[in-house]
Amino acid sequence: MLYGAMKVAIGGPLKVTFRPWVEGLENIPAEGPAILASNHLSFSDSFFLPAVLDRKVTFIAKAEYFTTPGVKGRLTAAFFKGVGQLPVDRSGGRGAGEAAVRSGIEVLERGELFGIYPEGTRSPDGRLYRGKPGGLARVALATGAPVIPVAMIDTEKIQPPGKVLPKVMRPGIRIGRPLDFGRYQGMEHDRFVLRALTDEVMYEIMKLSGQEYVDMYATAAKRQIAEAAKADKEAEKAAKAALAQAEKDQAKKDQEQ
């Protein structure tokens, strides 16, 4: 009931304000379990996709959204629960992955839609990164649920990281045909199967989104970008220090003449 109320309160204004265009809605089953595997460009992805669907879709969210103390924390927790997000503690390494898998299986066993971002985090630069083989593949093989590739388009342009006010523009959503991985049933412990299944889904997402594909994890790309930014900052600082020293030396030389 809370999800329905939040969908009206949030989904309605989103659709009216941003007017997202959608292709492939007919690929979402009217009932029964299915996994929606999407690229991840923006925080808003988890709101735009549910807004255009008639059925409830449940995503995983970091536990911090549900455990922050105080009035603001309680309101935040109520909001994320209302929009169909499940808390998962992602600080525990392998344990966090196991919790995410269990949560996904529980959602699908109830006959509902489970949303997942195979990249594991938002793209740092708008490109599509390698999918992580653990969560998506294991949930798909454990439940036998079809995997529906989804491409979010231009959502990163609406509210880039660090921007408070969103830009009003039309994002897009392309929904592909369901993928059946029944041929891999019973092979959920084979890491090569997990990798193959994940790569097949990422390929379909790439075709739908038109993104450039990068064969590395987005988390590694974020580290590289952060390290490069740090190196640039240190180089700039060193250059300024060298210039200041040069000016100081020149001033001293001028005084001695």
Coordinates of C-alpha atoms in Angstrom, one line a residue, residues 8 12 37 39 41 86 99 109 113 118 133 168 191 195 206 236:
V8 CA 1.5 8.2 -7.1
G12 CA 3.2 10.8 -11.2
A37 CA 19.0 -5.9 -15.3
N39 CA 22.8 0.0 -16.8
L41 CA 23.9 6.2 -14.9
L86 CA 15.6 -3.3 0.2
A99 CA 22.7 -10.8 1.5
E109 CA 9.9 -16.2 -5.0
L113 CA 10.0 -8.0 -10.2
P118 CA 25.1 -5.6 -12.8
P133 CA 29.1 -12.0 -12.2
V168 CA 14.3 19.2 -16.8
R191 CA 32.3 -19.4 -12.4
R195 CA 30.7 -15.0 -16.3
M206 CA 25.0 -2.3 -24.7
E236 CA 49.4 21.6 -9.9

